[in-house]
Amino acid sequence: MHTTVQTLEGSRQQLFIDGQFTAPHSNEYVPSYDPTTGRAWYEFAQADARDVDRAVRSAQAALVNPAWRRMTQTERGKLVRKLGELVLANAEALAAIECRDNGKLLKEMRAQMRAIPDSYSYFAGMADKLQGDTIPVNKLDTLNFNTREPIGVVGMIIPWNSPLMMLTGTLAPCLAIGNTIVVKPSEHATASTLALAELVIEAGIPPGVVNVVTGDGVTTGDALTRHPGIAKYVFTGSTVTGRKIAGNAAQNLVPCQMELGGKSPHVVFGDVDIERAVNGVVSGVFAAAGQTCVAGSRCFVEASVYERFVEALVERTRRVRVGHPAHEDTDIGPLALAAQLDKVEGYVASGIQEGARVAAGGQRPARDDLAGGWYYEPTVMTQARNEMRFMQEEIFGPVVGVMPFSDEAELMALANATEYGLAAGIWTRDIDRAMRFARDVEAGTVWINTYRSAAYMSANGGTKHSGYGRRGGFEVMREFSRLKNVVIDYSGAMQDPFVIRLR
C-alpha cells in the first residue's frame, strides 16, 4: 500500500469504482480537517447521484460476473483472509491515517489494526460453512431443502469514530458470502477506507466487488439510500439519520441493519472494589473521548457508596491526560469535528442549567499546545437526575452523569427509562444480582465487571431506538445471506395441474 500520512497531506482523494480510482462526475472536492489543529490536510471527492449510480451498477455487474459469482466458497475465503493479512502488513500506516483523520489515539488505532485481521480470518473460515438444511415433508418421493445465497449489493454507511473496525464487521462476512458492496465512509473520516480499497486490489478481489463513494450525507448518502439497486443497507450513526435512511430504504422495500445511538447505564453496587469500578467507568465513558455508541454515560451508584465513589471518580478523572493523539502518554485526544465540540459544550451547559454540578472538567483545556484543536476535558456531572436532557440524549463526548440509587427496583426503573437500548454494564460480586440485571435491562449487550469488551465471534446490536439487526458471529452470516427453498419431485408420476400438492 502506497498511501501514507505523508502522501495524503495536501492530496486529492478519488472515488473507487469498478476496481479503479476515478474522479467524481462534478469534479468537486471537499476538505478534510485534522482535529488536532482544525486545519484541512487533504481533500476527498464529492460524489453525486451519477457517481453513486455508477458504483451500484459496477457492484451489480460484479455480482453476476463468473469471476465472483462462480468462485468457490473456499476460494472466496482465501481472498478474505488475504485482505486481512494485507491489513496487518499495513497496520502502522492505516493506524496513522485514522489517528490523523479522526483524532483517535494512535496506540488504540494500532491495537485495532492488529486485531482487525483476526476478524477477516474468522469470516474467511465461515465462507464454506454457510450451509442449508434438508426438511422432511409428507411425501417420500419429494426432496425439500433450503440453501443460502448472497443477498446482493450491500450499501454500507460507516461512522467516523472507528471507520475500518466498523467496516470490517460487515465487509468481511459480506465478502465471504459472495455479496458485492458500495461503501460510503463518513465525510469526516474517509482516508482509511480509501486506503483499504488499495488493499482490495492487491488481494485480488475482482473489480466492482468493493466500491467506495465519498461525500456528504445530504447528496451522496441520500443517493445511495434511495438507489433501487441496493439489496440491504448497513448504517452506524445517529438515530435521527437512521430514521431517514430507513424511510428511504422502505420506498424500495429494502431491509436495513442499524446500530444507532446509545445512552448506556453503567451501574456500581457497594460490594465491589471501588478503585476497579472507577477504572471501569472511566474507560467506559472517556475512552475515545466518549465518541463510542456504547459509552456508559449514565452512571448509577448504590447510595451507600455514592459519596466515596464520586470522590474517587473525580480524582481519577483529573488524572486523565488530554493531549495529542499520537503521543504515547495521552489518554484522550480531540473530538473528531468542531460541531461535536460545540455539541458537547451545549450539553454540559444544559445540565448546569437544569441543576447538575460539574465536579470535574467541564471546559476546553487551557493549554497552548492544544490551541486550535477540538479538545474537551473529561467531565463528571453530579446532582444529576435521569430526566435531565444531558442524561437522556446521546452526547458522544467525554461527559458522564452520576446519580445514586437505593435498591434494585429503583435501579432497573432508572436504567430502562431511556429511548435507547444498546449496551449496559454492572459492577457487583453478587452473581444472582448480576444475572437479574442482565435479564431485565433493555440492552443488546450487557457487561458484568467489565466494559467495552468486544469479540467478533459474538453477535451484537441494539434494541429500542438503538437500532436492529446483529453483527458478529455466525448471526451476521444469516443477516447478509438469503434463504432459498428448493423442492424436487422425483416420483415421475403425472400430477393434476389444478391441485396444490401439500408438502
Tab-separated table of N, CA and C in Angstrom, residues 134-257:
chain	number	residue	atom	x	y	z
A	134	THR	N	-31.968	-29.898	4.970
A	134	THR	CA	-32.993	-30.706	4.327
A	134	THR	C	-34.181	-30.809	5.256
A	135	ILE	N	-35.380	-30.612	4.704
A	135	ILE	CA	-36.588	-30.516	5.516
A	135	ILE	C	-37.505	-31.703	5.213
A	136	PRO	N	-37.875	-32.503	6.226
A	136	PRO	CA	-38.795	-33.626	5.991
A	136	PRO	C	-40.165	-33.115	5.530
A	137	VAL	N	-40.765	-33.841	4.585
A	137	VAL	CA	-42.096	-33.486	4.103
A	137	VAL	C	-42.988	-34.723	4.143
A	138	ASN	N	-44.261	-34.536	3.811
A	138	ASN	CA	-45.235	-35.617	3.926
A	138	ASN	C	-45.338	-36.460	2.658
A	139	LYS	N	-44.274	-36.495	1.878
A	139	LYS	CA	-44.271	-37.306	0.668
A	139	LYS	C	-42.859	-37.859	0.471
A	140	LEU	N	-42.743	-39.150	0.412
A	140	LEU	CA	-41.437	-39.775	0.412
A	140	LEU	C	-40.636	-39.505	-0.860
A	141	ASP	N	-41.298	-39.242	-1.962
A	141	ASP	CA	-40.575	-39.032	-3.209
A	141	ASP	C	-40.406	-37.553	-3.549
A	142	THR	N	-40.339	-36.719	-2.526
A	142	THR	CA	-40.082	-35.290	-2.685
A	142	THR	C	-38.881	-34.894	-1.825
A	143	LEU	N	-37.952	-34.203	-2.450
A	143	LEU	CA	-36.809	-33.657	-1.718
A	143	LEU	C	-37.030	-32.169	-1.520
A	144	ASN	N	-37.019	-31.747	-0.277
A	144	ASN	CA	-37.299	-30.356	0.093
A	144	ASN	C	-36.100	-29.825	0.885
A	145	PHE	N	-35.424	-28.808	0.356
A	145	PHE	CA	-34.251	-28.313	1.078
A	145	PHE	C	-34.110	-26.800	0.914
A	146	ASN	N	-33.356	-26.205	1.838
A	146	ASN	CA	-33.052	-24.782	1.816
A	146	ASN	C	-31.577	-24.575	1.489
A	147	THR	N	-31.288	-23.545	0.744
A	147	THR	CA	-29.910	-23.115	0.505
A	147	THR	C	-29.792	-21.641	0.874
A	148	ARG	N	-28.565	-21.209	1.066
A	148	ARG	CA	-28.317	-19.782	1.318
A	148	ARG	C	-27.475	-19.222	0.188
A	149	GLU	N	-27.812	-18.023	-0.244
A	149	GLU	CA	-27.111	-17.393	-1.348
A	149	GLU	C	-26.860	-15.926	-1.014
A	150	PRO	N	-25.985	-15.264	-1.760
A	150	PRO	CA	-25.740	-13.839	-1.496
A	150	PRO	C	-27.030	-13.028	-1.589
A	151	ILE	N	-27.133	-12.019	-0.728
A	151	ILE	CA	-28.338	-11.186	-0.737
A	151	ILE	C	-28.294	-10.185	-1.880
A	152	GLY	N	-27.086	-9.818	-2.358
A	152	GLY	CA	-26.973	-8.887	-3.481
A	152	GLY	C	-25.971	-7.782	-3.214
A	153	VAL	N	-26.291	-6.589	-3.675
A	153	VAL	CA	-25.426	-5.423	-3.457
A	153	VAL	C	-25.775	-4.815	-2.099
A	154	VAL	N	-24.786	-4.701	-1.238
A	154	VAL	CA	-24.983	-4.159	0.110
A	154	VAL	C	-24.440	-2.733	0.159
A	155	GLY	N	-25.279	-1.801	0.581
A	155	GLY	CA	-24.861	-0.411	0.762
A	155	GLY	C	-24.466	-0.177	2.205
A	156	MET	N	-23.249	0.298	2.432
A	156	MET	CA	-22.733	0.498	3.786
A	156	MET	C	-22.394	1.966	4.021
A	157	ILE	N	-22.915	2.511	5.090
A	157	ILE	CA	-22.568	3.866	5.514
A	157	ILE	C	-21.932	3.748	6.887
A	158	ILE	N	-20.641	4.072	6.969
A	158	ILE	CA	-19.889	3.812	8.199
A	158	ILE	C	-19.529	5.118	8.899
A	159	PRO	N	-19.309	5.061	10.217
A	159	PRO	CA	-19.090	6.282	11.000
A	159	PRO	C	-17.638	6.732	10.989
A	160	TRP	N	-17.403	7.884	11.603
A	160	TRP	CA	-16.068	8.463	11.623
A	160	TRP	C	-15.244	8.057	12.835
A	161	ASN	N	-15.855	7.420	13.831
A	161	ASN	CA	-15.098	7.192	15.064
A	161	ASN	C	-14.106	6.029	14.969
A	162	SER	N	-14.436	4.945	14.261
A	162	SER	CA	-13.503	3.836	14.020
A	162	SER	C	-13.842	3.227	12.665
A	163	PRO	N	-13.525	3.918	11.573
A	163	PRO	CA	-14.022	3.511	10.254
A	163	PRO	C	-13.694	2.079	9.854
A	164	LEU	N	-12.431	1.689	9.930
A	164	LEU	CA	-12.075	0.357	9.448
A	164	LEU	C	-12.591	-0.752	10.352
A	165	MET	N	-12.607	-0.529	11.646
A	165	MET	CA	-13.137	-1.540	12.546
A	165	MET	C	-14.631	-1.748	12.299
A	166	MET	N	-15.371	-0.647	12.145
A	166	MET	CA	-16.803	-0.753	11.908
A	166	MET	C	-17.094	-1.340	10.531
A	167	LEU	N	-16.267	-1.005	9.552
A	167	LEU	CA	-16.449	-1.543	8.209
A	167	LEU	C	-16.184	-3.048	8.179
A	168	THR	N	-15.145	-3.480	8.864
A	168	THR	CA	-14.760	-4.887	8.837
A	168	THR	C	-15.882	-5.797	9.311
A	169	GLY	N	-16.629	-5.359	10.325
A	169	GLY	CA	-17.672	-6.194	10.907
A	169	GLY	C	-18.736	-6.643	9.930
A	170	THR	N	-18.932	-5.881	8.841
A	170	THR	CA	-19.898	-6.304	7.822
A	170	THR	C	-19.236	-6.581	6.478
A	171	LEU	N	-18.125	-5.910	6.180
A	171	LEU	CA	-17.445	-6.164	4.910
A	171	LEU	C	-16.924	-7.593	4.840
A	172	ALA	N	-16.262	-8.059	5.896
A	172	ALA	CA	-15.681	-9.404	5.882
A	172	ALA	C	-16.741	-10.488	5.665
A	173	PRO	N	-17.847	-10.510	6.429
A	173	PRO	CA	-18.854	-11.543	6.162
A	173	PRO	C	-19.543	-11.383	4.822
A	174	CYS	N	-19.776	-10.146	4.375
A	174	CYS	CA	-20.417	-9.947	3.069
A	174	CYS	C	-19.553	-10.499	1.942
A	175	LEU	N	-18.248	-10.285	2.020
A	175	LEU	CA	-17.355	-10.845	1.017
A	175	LEU	C	-17.334	-12.366	1.094
A	176	ALA	N	-17.323	-12.904	2.308
A	176	ALA	CA	-17.297	-14.354	2.472
A	176	ALA	C	-18.544	-15.010	1.884
A	177	ILE	N	-19.667	-14.331	1.971
A	177	ILE	CA	-20.932	-14.860	1.451
A	177	ILE	C	-20.975	-14.769	-0.070
A	178	GLY	N	-20.351	-13.733	-0.631
A	178	GLY	CA	-20.380	-13.525	-2.070
A	178	GLY	C	-21.159	-12.309	-2.493
A	179	ASN	N	-21.496	-11.426	-1.540
A	179	ASN	CA	-22.156	-10.174	-1.874
A	179	ASN	C	-21.163	-9.216	-2.527
A	180	THR	N	-21.674	-8.136	-3.085
A	180	THR	CA	-20.837	-7.026	-3.520
A	180	THR	C	-21.238	-5.794	-2.723
A	181	ILE	N	-20.376	-4.787	-2.714
A	181	ILE	CA	-20.519	-3.722	-1.723
A	181	ILE	C	-20.282	-2.349	-2.331
A	182	VAL	N	-21.090	-1.377	-1.870
A	182	VAL	CA	-20.812	0.042	-2.108
A	182	VAL	C	-20.728	0.696	-0.736
A	183	VAL	N	-19.561	1.249	-0.416
A	183	VAL	CA	-19.318	1.855	0.899
A	183	VAL	C	-19.292	3.368	0.778
A	184	LYS	N	-19.994	4.035	1.704
A	184	LYS	CA	-19.824	5.481	1.853
A	184	LYS	C	-19.283	5.752	3.252
A	185	PRO	N	-17.998	6.079	3.367
A	185	PRO	CA	-17.481	6.449	4.685
A	185	PRO	C	-17.992	7.829	5.083
A	186	SER	N	-17.926	8.112	6.361
A	186	SER	CA	-18.296	9.441	6.834
A	186	SER	C	-17.433	10.494	6.160
A	187	GLU	N	-18.041	11.631	5.856
A	187	GLU	CA	-17.284	12.731	5.256
A	187	GLU	C	-16.249	13.316	6.216
A	188	HIS	N	-16.299	12.904	7.485
A	188	HIS	CA	-15.334	13.401	8.461
A	188	HIS	C	-14.126	12.477	8.613
A	189	ALA	N	-14.140	11.326	7.944
A	189	ALA	CA	-13.007	10.397	8.026
A	189	ALA	C	-13.089	9.413	6.867
A	190	THR	N	-12.571	9.807	5.716
A	190	THR	CA	-12.678	8.978	4.514
A	190	THR	C	-11.380	8.253	4.159
A	191	ALA	N	-10.255	8.737	4.662
A	191	ALA	CA	-8.949	8.322	4.131
A	191	ALA	C	-8.653	6.848	4.329
A	192	SER	N	-8.961	6.285	5.494
A	192	SER	CA	-8.581	4.892	5.744
A	192	SER	C	-9.400	3.928	4.891
A	193	THR	N	-10.651	4.264	4.594
A	193	THR	CA	-11.468	3.400	3.735
A	193	THR	C	-10.913	3.389	2.312
A	194	LEU	N	-10.465	4.545	1.837
A	194	LEU	CA	-9.844	4.607	0.506
A	194	LEU	C	-8.504	3.870	0.495
A	195	ALA	N	-7.780	3.916	1.609
A	195	ALA	CA	-6.528	3.156	1.699
A	195	ALA	C	-6.819	1.658	1.659
A	196	LEU	N	-7.905	1.232	2.298
A	196	LEU	CA	-8.295	-0.177	2.253
A	196	LEU	C	-8.620	-0.602	0.826
A	197	ALA	N	-9.177	0.305	0.038
A	197	ALA	CA	-9.507	-0.016	-1.350
A	197	ALA	C	-8.251	-0.430	-2.127
A	198	GLU	N	-7.121	0.187	-1.815
A	198	GLU	CA	-5.868	-0.230	-2.447
A	198	GLU	C	-5.549	-1.678	-2.111
A	199	LEU	N	-5.823	-2.067	-0.879
A	199	LEU	CA	-5.543	-3.433	-0.453
A	199	LEU	C	-6.520	-4.421	-1.079
A	200	VAL	N	-7.743	-3.962	-1.361
A	200	VAL	CA	-8.718	-4.804	-2.059
A	200	VAL	C	-8.168	-5.212	-3.426
A	201	ILE	N	-7.551	-4.248	-4.122
A	201	ILE	CA	-6.935	-4.543	-5.421
A	201	ILE	C	-5.793	-5.542	-5.243
A	202	GLU	N	-4.939	-5.285	-4.270
A	202	GLU	CA	-3.764	-6.129	-4.052
A	202	GLU	C	-4.159	-7.546	-3.645
A	203	ALA	N	-5.282	-7.682	-2.938
A	203	ALA	CA	-5.741	-9.003	-2.501
A	203	ALA	C	-6.251	-9.849	-3.657
A	204	GLY	N	-6.533	-9.225	-4.794
A	204	GLY	CA	-7.031	-9.963	-5.949
A	204	GLY	C	-8.539	-10.096	-6.008
A	205	ILE	N	-9.235	-9.280	-5.220
A	205	ILE	CA	-10.698	-9.279	-5.262
A	205	ILE	C	-11.137	-8.636	-6.571
A	206	PRO	N	-12.031	-9.282	-7.335
A	206	PRO	CA	-12.387	-8.788	-8.671
A	206	PRO	C	-12.926	-7.363	-8.658
A	207	PRO	N	-12.699	-6.611	-9.731
A	207	PRO	CA	-13.214	-5.236	-9.841
A	207	PRO	C	-14.724	-5.191	-9.666
A	208	GLY	N	-15.184	-4.167	-8.967
A	208	GLY	CA	-16.614	-3.969	-8.764
A	208	GLY	C	-17.177	-4.639	-7.538
A	209	VAL	N	-16.442	-5.580	-6.955
A	209	VAL	CA	-16.934	-6.257	-5.749
A	209	VAL	C	-16.993	-5.283	-4.578
A	210	VAL	N	-15.991	-4.419	-4.462
A	210	VAL	CA	-15.964	-3.379	-3.427
A	210	VAL	C	-15.815	-2.030	-4.118
A	211	ASN	N	-16.705	-1.093	-3.793
A	211	ASN	CA	-16.668	0.262	-4.342
A	211	ASN	C	-16.769	1.253	-3.191
A	212	VAL	N	-16.096	2.395	-3.327
A	212	VAL	CA	-16.118	3.425	-2.289
A	212	VAL	C	-16.532	4.748	-2.911
A	213	VAL	N	-17.640	5.305	-2.413
A	213	VAL	CA	-18.070	6.639	-2.825
A	213	VAL	C	-17.987	7.552	-1.615
A	214	THR	N	-17.352	8.691	-1.769
A	214	THR	CA	-17.187	9.626	-0.668
A	214	THR	C	-18.049	10.860	-0.904
A	215	GLY	N	-18.375	11.536	0.181
A	215	GLY	CA	-19.203	12.734	0.074
A	215	GLY	C	-20.076	12.887	1.296
A	216	ASP	N	-20.889	13.926	1.311
A	216	ASP	CA	-21.728	14.201	2.473
A	216	ASP	C	-22.984	13.345	2.466
A	217	GLY	N	-23.713	13.404	3.576
A	217	GLY	CA	-24.931	12.614	3.685
A	217	GLY	C	-26.068	13.160	2.852
A	218	VAL	N	-26.141	14.482	2.718
A	218	VAL	CA	-27.245	15.108	2.006
A	218	VAL	C	-27.260	14.709	0.532
A	219	THR	N	-26.088	14.669	-0.083
A	219	THR	CA	-26.010	14.342	-1.509
A	219	THR	C	-25.690	12.868	-1.737
A	220	THR	N	-24.515	12.441	-1.281
A	220	THR	CA	-24.043	11.083	-1.551
A	220	THR	C	-24.843	10.045	-0.774
A	221	GLY	N	-25.011	10.288	0.523
A	221	GLY	CA	-25.744	9.331	1.341
A	221	GLY	C	-27.184	9.181	0.913
A	222	ASP	N	-27.822	10.279	0.596
A	222	ASP	CA	-29.223	10.221	0.167
A	222	ASP	C	-29.359	9.454	-1.146
A	223	ALA	N	-28.438	9.707	-2.085
A	223	ALA	CA	-28.483	8.995	-3.373
A	223	ALA	C	-28.293	7.499	-3.186
A	224	LEU	N	-27.391	7.134	-2.293
A	224	LEU	CA	-27.139	5.715	-2.052
A	224	LEU	C	-28.343	5.028	-1.413
A	225	THR	N	-28.957	5.689	-0.427
A	225	THR	CA	-30.068	5.050	0.293
A	225	THR	C	-31.383	5.095	-0.475
A	226	ARG	N	-31.406	5.768	-1.594
A	226	ARG	CA	-32.594	5.760	-2.454
A	226	ARG	C	-32.404	4.882	-3.696
A	227	HIS	N	-31.219	4.365	-3.892
A	227	HIS	CA	-30.939	3.648	-5.141
A	227	HIS	C	-31.671	2.297	-5.163
A	228	PRO	N	-32.392	1.999	-6.216
A	228	PRO	CA	-33.146	0.744	-6.282
A	228	PRO	C	-32.287	-0.500	-6.479
A	229	GLY	N	-30.987	-0.321	-6.737
A	229	GLY	CA	-30.123	-1.465	-6.956
A	229	GLY	C	-29.499	-2.040	-5.705
A	230	ILE	N	-29.794	-1.460	-4.546
A	230	ILE	CA	-29.246	-1.947	-3.283
A	230	ILE	C	-30.198	-2.983	-2.682
A	231	ALA	N	-29.633	-4.094	-2.182
A	231	ALA	CA	-30.444	-5.166	-1.605
A	231	ALA	C	-30.583	-5.048	-0.092
A	232	LYS	N	-29.598	-4.415	0.568
A	232	LYS	CA	-29.666	-4.229	2.016
A	232	LYS	C	-28.715	-3.117	2.415
A	233	TYR	N	-29.073	-2.394	3.477
A	233	TYR	CA	-28.242	-1.300	3.963
A	233	TYR	C	-27.662	-1.622	5.329
A	234	VAL	N	-26.463	-1.110	5.537
A	234	VAL	CA	-25.800	-1.141	6.832
A	234	VAL	C	-25.521	0.297	7.225
A	235	PHE	N	-25.906	0.654	8.442
A	235	PHE	CA	-25.654	2.023	8.894
A	235	PHE	C	-25.281	2.015	10.357
A	236	THR	N	-24.259	2.789	10.696
A	236	THR	CA	-23.902	3.070	12.083
A	236	THR	C	-23.851	4.572	12.248
A	237	GLY	N	-24.621	5.085	13.185
A	237	GLY	CA	-24.661	6.529	13.379
A	237	GLY	C	-25.817	6.926	14.271
A	238	SER	N	-26.283	8.142	14.112
A	238	SER	CA	-27.319	8.677	14.989
A	238	SER	C	-28.686	8.097	14.667
A	239	THR	N	-29.554	8.104	15.649
A	239	THR	CA	-30.919	7.617	15.463
A	239	THR	C	-31.674	8.500	14.480
A	240	VAL	N	-31.421	9.796	14.504
A	240	VAL	CA	-32.094	10.721	13.589
A	240	VAL	C	-31.779	10.355	12.143
A	241	THR	N	-30.501	10.155	11.839
A	241	THR	CA	-30.117	9.778	10.478
A	241	THR	C	-30.615	8.383	10.138
A	242	GLY	N	-30.604	7.491	11.118
A	242	GLY	CA	-31.096	6.141	10.900
A	242	GLY	C	-32.547	6.117	10.455
A	243	ARG	N	-33.351	6.986	11.032
A	243	ARG	CA	-34.763	7.065	10.628
A	243	ARG	C	-34.888	7.490	9.161
A	244	LYS	N	-34.071	8.452	8.759
A	244	LYS	CA	-34.124	8.924	7.370
A	244	LYS	C	-33.720	7.813	6.405
A	245	ILE	N	-32.673	7.090	6.758
A	245	ILE	CA	-32.214	6.000	5.897
A	245	ILE	C	-33.262	4.903	5.813
A	246	ALA	N	-33.845	4.545	6.938
A	246	ALA	CA	-34.883	3.510	6.948
A	246	ALA	C	-36.077	3.934	6.106
A	247	GLY	N	-36.417	5.228	6.147
A	247	GLY	CA	-37.525	5.730	5.339
A	247	GLY	C	-37.221	5.639	3.856
A	248	ASN	N	-35.998	6.007	3.469
A	248	ASN	CA	-35.596	5.894	2.068
A	248	ASN	C	-35.603	4.437	1.610
A	249	ALA	N	-35.034	3.571	2.446
A	249	ALA	CA	-34.955	2.149	2.086
A	249	ALA	C	-36.337	1.531	1.962
A	250	ALA	N	-37.264	1.988	2.795
A	250	ALA	CA	-38.617	1.421	2.769
A	250	ALA	C	-39.308	1.664	1.432
A	251	GLN	N	-38.950	2.742	0.750
A	251	GLN	CA	-39.565	3.025	-0.542
A	251	GLN	C	-39.239	1.936	-1.562
A	252	ASN	N	-38.096	1.277	-1.388
A	252	ASN	CA	-37.709	0.189	-2.286
A	252	ASN	C	-37.866	-1.183	-1.623
A	253	LEU	N	-38.538	-1.208	-0.461
A	253	LEU	CA	-38.743	-2.451	0.297
A	253	LEU	C	-37.419	-3.152	0.597
A	254	VAL	N	-36.438	-2.353	0.997
A	254	VAL	CA	-35.101	-2.874	1.259
A	254	VAL	C	-34.861	-2.914	2.775
A	255	PRO	N	-34.386	-4.028	3.312
A	255	PRO	CA	-34.122	-4.111	4.753
A	255	PRO	C	-32.848	-3.368	5.138
A	256	CYS	N	-32.710	-3.100	6.425
A	256	CYS	CA	-31.536	-2.406	6.954
A	256	CYS	C	-30.990	-3.152	8.163
A	257	GLN	N	-29.719	-2.955	8.415
A	257	GLN	CA	-29.085	-3.385	9.656
A	257	GLN	C	-28.488	-2.124	10.262
